[in-house]
Amino acid sequence: MKVRYDPKADILYILIREGPVADTDEVDEDVWFEYDENGNVVGIEIWDAGENVIRKSLLEIERYTKGLEEEIKA
């Protein structure tokens, strides 16, 4: 698996398996799955990744670490 991020386009691409893409489907807003000829997912493309993935992940990490700090203080 390989992960690439294009900051100019704000697209995160996750390559699951090398090979030709036979079909693409938008499975959620700004989330696209790419399939091979057998219907297996070969890639995932996430548009507006800064907001949809990166920012949300950082907020979740912040919430988690604050919870750890509170546990340590108790």
Short mmCIF file of N, CA, C and O in Angstrom, two decimals:
data_model
loop_
_atom_site.label_atom_id
_atom_site.label_comp_id
_atom_site.label_asym_id
_atom_site.label_seq_id
_atom_site.Cartn_x
_atom_site.Cartn_y
_atom_site.Cartn_z
N MET A 1 0.84 -1.17 0.00
CA MET A 1 0.00 0.00 0.00
C MET A 1 0.89 1.24 0.00
O MET A 1 1.91 1.29 0.67
N LYS A 2 0.47 2.24 -0.76
CA LYS A 2 1.18 3.51 -0.82
C LYS A 2 0.18 4.64 -0.62
O LYS A 2 -0.96 4.54 -1.05
N VAL A 3 0.63 5.70 0.03
CA VAL A 3 -0.21 6.86 0.26
C VAL A 3 0.49 8.09 -0.29
O VAL A 3 1.67 8.30 -0.03
N ARG A 4 -0.25 8.86 -1.07
CA ARG A 4 0.30 10.10 -1.63
C ARG A 4 -0.67 11.24 -1.34
O ARG A 4 -1.88 11.04 -1.35
N TYR A 5 -0.10 12.41 -1.10
CA TYR A 5 -0.93 13.60 -0.88
C TYR A 5 -0.45 14.71 -1.79
O TYR A 5 0.75 15.01 -1.83
N ASP A 6 -1.36 15.29 -2.54
CA ASP A 6 -1.06 16.42 -3.41
C ASP A 6 -1.62 17.68 -2.75
O ASP A 6 -2.84 17.90 -2.76
N PRO A 7 -0.76 18.49 -2.12
CA PRO A 7 -1.27 19.67 -1.40
C PRO A 7 -1.90 20.72 -2.30
O PRO A 7 -2.83 21.41 -1.88
N LYS A 8 -1.44 20.84 -3.54
CA LYS A 8 -2.02 21.83 -4.46
C LYS A 8 -3.46 21.46 -4.80
O LYS A 8 -4.34 22.32 -4.82
N ALA A 9 -3.70 20.20 -5.08
CA ALA A 9 -5.05 19.74 -5.42
C ALA A 9 -5.83 19.35 -4.17
O ALA A 9 -7.05 19.17 -4.24
N ASP A 10 -5.14 19.20 -3.04
CA ASP A 10 -5.72 18.76 -1.77
C ASP A 10 -6.41 17.40 -1.93
O ASP A 10 -7.54 17.20 -1.51
N ILE A 11 -5.67 16.48 -2.56
CA ILE A 11 -6.18 15.12 -2.78
C ILE A 11 -5.25 14.12 -2.13
O ILE A 11 -4.03 14.16 -2.33
N LEU A 12 -5.83 13.23 -1.36
CA LEU A 12 -5.12 12.13 -0.73
C LEU A 12 -5.44 10.87 -1.53
O LEU A 12 -6.61 10.59 -1.79
N TYR A 13 -4.41 10.16 -1.96
CA TYR A 13 -4.62 8.94 -2.74
C TYR A 13 -3.98 7.76 -2.02
O TYR A 13 -2.81 7.82 -1.63
N ILE A 14 -4.76 6.72 -1.84
CA ILE A 14 -4.27 5.50 -1.20
C ILE A 14 -4.29 4.40 -2.25
O ILE A 14 -5.36 4.00 -2.73
N LEU A 15 -3.11 3.95 -2.63
CA LEU A 15 -2.97 2.86 -3.59
C LEU A 15 -2.92 1.56 -2.80
O LEU A 15 -2.02 1.34 -2.00
N ILE A 16 -3.91 0.73 -3.01
CA ILE A 16 -3.98 -0.54 -2.29
C ILE A 16 -3.28 -1.64 -3.06
O ILE A 16 -2.58 -2.45 -2.48
N ARG A 17 -3.46 -1.63 -4.36
CA ARG A 17 -2.89 -2.69 -5.19
C ARG A 17 -2.58 -2.13 -6.57
O ARG A 17 -3.39 -1.40 -7.14
N GLU A 18 -1.41 -2.43 -7.08
CA GLU A 18 -1.03 -2.02 -8.43
C GLU A 18 -1.91 -2.73 -9.45
O GLU A 18 -2.31 -3.87 -9.24
N GLY A 19 -2.19 -2.04 -10.53
CA GLY A 19 -2.95 -2.66 -11.61
C GLY A 19 -3.88 -1.66 -12.26
O GLY A 19 -4.10 -0.56 -11.74
N PRO A 20 -4.45 -2.06 -13.38
CA PRO A 20 -5.35 -1.15 -14.10
C PRO A 20 -6.67 -0.95 -13.36
O PRO A 20 -7.16 -1.84 -12.67
N VAL A 21 -7.22 0.25 -13.52
CA VAL A 21 -8.51 0.60 -12.92
C VAL A 21 -9.58 0.37 -13.98
O VAL A 21 -9.52 0.93 -15.06
N ALA A 22 -10.57 -0.45 -13.63
CA ALA A 22 -11.65 -0.74 -14.56
C ALA A 22 -12.89 0.10 -14.29
O ALA A 22 -13.68 0.35 -15.20
N ASP A 23 -13.07 0.55 -13.04
CA ASP A 23 -14.27 1.31 -12.69
C ASP A 23 -13.97 2.21 -11.49
O ASP A 23 -13.09 1.90 -10.67
N THR A 24 -14.69 3.29 -11.40
CA THR A 24 -14.56 4.23 -10.28
C THR A 24 -15.96 4.57 -9.78
O THR A 24 -16.88 4.73 -10.57
N ASP A 25 -16.10 4.68 -8.45
CA ASP A 25 -17.40 4.96 -7.87
C ASP A 25 -17.25 5.95 -6.71
O ASP A 25 -16.38 5.77 -5.86
N GLU A 26 -18.08 6.98 -6.70
CA GLU A 26 -18.08 7.93 -5.57
C GLU A 26 -18.90 7.28 -4.46
O GLU A 26 -20.12 7.18 -4.55
N VAL A 27 -18.23 6.85 -3.39
CA VAL A 27 -18.90 6.13 -2.31
C VAL A 27 -19.39 7.05 -1.21
O VAL A 27 -20.21 6.66 -0.38
N ASP A 28 -18.87 8.26 -1.17
CA ASP A 28 -19.29 9.28 -0.22
C ASP A 28 -18.89 10.61 -0.84
O ASP A 28 -18.14 10.65 -1.82
N GLU A 29 -19.37 11.69 -0.27
CA GLU A 29 -19.00 12.99 -0.82
C GLU A 29 -17.48 13.14 -0.78
O GLU A 29 -16.86 13.01 0.28
N ASP A 30 -16.89 13.35 -1.95
CA ASP A 30 -15.45 13.56 -2.12
C ASP A 30 -14.60 12.33 -1.82
O ASP A 30 -13.40 12.44 -1.58
N VAL A 31 -15.20 11.14 -1.83
CA VAL A 31 -14.45 9.90 -1.63
C VAL A 31 -14.76 8.96 -2.79
O VAL A 31 -15.92 8.59 -3.02
N TRP A 32 -13.71 8.59 -3.50
CA TRP A 32 -13.85 7.75 -4.70
C TRP A 32 -13.09 6.45 -4.51
O TRP A 32 -11.93 6.45 -4.08
N PHE A 33 -13.72 5.34 -4.84
CA PHE A 33 -13.06 4.03 -4.85
C PHE A 33 -12.79 3.65 -6.29
O PHE A 33 -13.64 3.85 -7.16
N GLU A 34 -11.62 3.08 -6.52
CA GLU A 34 -11.25 2.57 -7.84
C GLU A 34 -11.20 1.05 -7.76
O GLU A 34 -10.65 0.49 -6.81
N TYR A 35 -11.78 0.40 -8.77
CA TYR A 35 -11.89 -1.07 -8.77
C TYR A 35 -11.17 -1.67 -9.97
O TYR A 35 -11.11 -1.05 -11.03
N ASP A 36 -10.66 -2.89 -9.77
CA ASP A 36 -10.08 -3.61 -10.90
C ASP A 36 -11.20 -4.35 -11.63
O ASP A 36 -12.38 -4.25 -11.27
N GLU A 37 -10.84 -5.12 -12.63
CA GLU A 37 -11.85 -5.82 -13.46
C GLU A 37 -12.63 -6.87 -12.67
O GLU A 37 -13.72 -7.28 -13.09
N ASN A 38 -12.11 -7.31 -11.52
CA ASN A 38 -12.81 -8.30 -10.69
C ASN A 38 -13.63 -7.66 -9.57
O ASN A 38 -14.19 -8.36 -8.73
N GLY A 39 -13.67 -6.33 -9.53
CA GLY A 39 -14.44 -5.63 -8.51
C GLY A 39 -13.71 -5.40 -7.21
O GLY A 39 -14.31 -4.96 -6.23
N ASN A 40 -12.41 -5.69 -7.19
CA ASN A 40 -11.60 -5.45 -5.99
C ASN A 40 -11.16 -3.99 -5.94
O ASN A 40 -10.79 -3.41 -6.96
N VAL A 41 -11.17 -3.40 -4.74
CA VAL A 41 -10.72 -2.02 -4.59
C VAL A 41 -9.20 -1.97 -4.77
O VAL A 41 -8.47 -2.71 -4.12
N VAL A 42 -8.75 -1.12 -5.68
CA VAL A 42 -7.32 -0.97 -5.93
C VAL A 42 -6.79 0.38 -5.46
O VAL A 42 -5.60 0.56 -5.25
N GLY A 43 -7.72 1.35 -5.29
CA GLY A 43 -7.29 2.67 -4.85
C GLY A 43 -8.45 3.45 -4.26
O GLY A 43 -9.61 3.19 -4.55
N ILE A 44 -8.09 4.40 -3.41
CA ILE A 44 -9.07 5.29 -2.79
C ILE A 44 -8.56 6.72 -2.96
O ILE A 44 -7.41 7.01 -2.63
N GLU A 45 -9.41 7.58 -3.48
CA GLU A 45 -9.06 8.98 -3.69
C GLU A 45 -9.98 9.84 -2.83
O GLU A 45 -11.20 9.69 -2.89
N ILE A 46 -9.40 10.72 -2.04
CA ILE A 46 -10.17 11.57 -1.16
C ILE A 46 -9.88 13.03 -1.53
O ILE A 46 -8.75 13.49 -1.40
N TRP A 47 -10.92 13.71 -2.00
CA TRP A 47 -10.80 15.12 -2.36
C TRP A 47 -11.01 15.97 -1.13
O TRP A 47 -11.63 15.54 -0.16
N ASP A 48 -10.50 17.19 -1.16
CA ASP A 48 -10.56 18.10 0.00
C ASP A 48 -10.02 17.40 1.24
O ASP A 48 -10.59 17.49 2.33
N ALA A 49 -8.92 16.71 1.07
CA ALA A 49 -8.35 15.89 2.15
C ALA A 49 -7.92 16.72 3.35
O ALA A 49 -7.96 16.24 4.47
N GLY A 50 -7.53 17.97 3.13
CA GLY A 50 -7.13 18.81 4.25
C GLY A 50 -8.25 18.95 5.26
O GLY A 50 -8.02 18.89 6.46
N GLU A 51 -9.47 19.09 4.78
CA GLU A 51 -10.63 19.21 5.67
C GLU A 51 -11.18 17.84 6.04
O GLU A 51 -11.48 17.57 7.19
N ASN A 52 -11.33 16.97 5.05
CA ASN A 52 -12.01 15.69 5.26
C ASN A 52 -11.20 14.66 6.02
O ASN A 52 -11.78 13.79 6.67
N VAL A 53 -9.89 14.75 5.97
CA VAL A 53 -9.06 13.73 6.63
C VAL A 53 -8.07 14.34 7.60
O VAL A 53 -8.09 14.04 8.80
N ILE A 54 -7.23 15.21 7.11
CA ILE A 54 -6.12 15.71 7.91
C ILE A 54 -6.61 16.52 9.11
O ILE A 54 -6.23 16.25 10.24
N ARG A 55 -7.49 17.48 8.88
CA ARG A 55 -7.98 18.32 9.98
C ARG A 55 -8.75 17.49 11.00
O ARG A 55 -8.55 17.61 12.20
N LYS A 56 -9.65 16.61 10.51
CA LYS A 56 -10.44 15.77 11.42
C LYS A 56 -9.54 14.83 12.22
O LYS A 56 -9.77 14.59 13.40
N SER A 57 -8.51 14.31 11.58
CA SER A 57 -7.58 13.42 12.29
C SER A 57 -6.83 14.17 13.38
O SER A 57 -6.66 13.66 14.49
N LEU A 58 -6.38 15.37 13.07
CA LEU A 58 -5.67 16.17 14.07
C LEU A 58 -6.58 16.53 15.25
O LEU A 58 -6.15 16.49 16.41
N LEU A 59 -7.84 16.86 14.98
CA LEU A 59 -8.78 17.15 16.06
C LEU A 59 -9.02 15.92 16.94
O LEU A 59 -9.09 16.02 18.16
N GLU A 60 -9.12 14.77 16.32
CA GLU A 60 -9.32 13.53 17.08
C GLU A 60 -8.09 13.22 17.94
O GLU A 60 -8.21 12.80 19.09
N ILE A 61 -6.91 13.43 17.39
CA ILE A 61 -5.67 13.22 18.16
C ILE A 61 -5.63 14.18 19.34
O ILE A 61 -5.27 13.80 20.45
N GLU A 62 -6.03 15.43 19.11
CA GLU A 62 -6.04 16.41 20.18
C GLU A 62 -7.00 15.98 21.30
O GLU A 62 -6.66 16.04 22.48
N ARG A 63 -8.20 15.52 20.94
CA ARG A 63 -9.17 15.06 21.94
C ARG A 63 -8.62 13.87 22.72
O ARG A 63 -8.77 13.78 23.93
N TYR A 64 -7.99 12.96 22.02
CA TYR A 64 -7.43 11.77 22.65
C TYR A 64 -6.33 12.14 23.64
O TYR A 64 -6.30 11.65 24.76
N THR A 65 -5.42 13.03 23.22
CA THR A 65 -4.31 13.39 24.11
C THR A 65 -4.81 14.20 25.31
O THR A 65 -4.26 14.06 26.40
N LYS A 66 -5.84 15.01 25.14
CA LYS A 66 -6.41 15.72 26.29
C LYS A 66 -7.01 14.73 27.28
O LYS A 66 -6.89 14.91 28.48
N GLY A 67 -7.63 13.68 26.77
CA GLY A 67 -8.18 12.64 27.65
C GLY A 67 -7.09 11.93 28.42
O GLY A 67 -7.24 11.62 29.61
N LEU A 68 -5.95 11.69 27.78
CA LEU A 68 -4.81 11.06 28.45
C LEU A 68 -4.26 11.97 29.55
O LEU A 68 -3.93 11.51 30.64
N GLU A 69 -4.17 13.27 29.26
CA GLU A 69 -3.67 14.23 30.25
C GLU A 69 -4.58 14.25 31.47
O GLU A 69 -4.10 14.29 32.61
N GLU A 70 -5.88 14.19 31.25
CA GLU A 70 -6.84 14.20 32.37
C GLU A 70 -6.70 12.91 33.20
O GLU A 70 -6.80 12.95 34.43
N GLU A 71 -6.48 11.78 32.55
CA GLU A 71 -6.29 10.52 33.26
C GLU A 71 -5.02 10.55 34.12
O GLU A 71 -5.01 10.05 35.24
N ILE A 72 -3.96 11.17 33.58
CA ILE A 72 -2.70 11.25 34.32
C ILE A 72 -2.86 12.14 35.54
O ILE A 72 -2.33 11.82 36.62
N LYS A 73 -3.62 13.23 35.43
CA LYS A 73 -3.83 14.15 36.54
C LYS A 73 -4.68 13.51 37.64
O LYS A 73 -4.54 13.87 38.80
N ALA A 74 -5.55 12.60 37.26
CA ALA A 74 -6.48 11.99 38.26
C ALA A 74 -5.83 10.99 39.16
O ALA A 74 -4.81 10.55 39.19
#
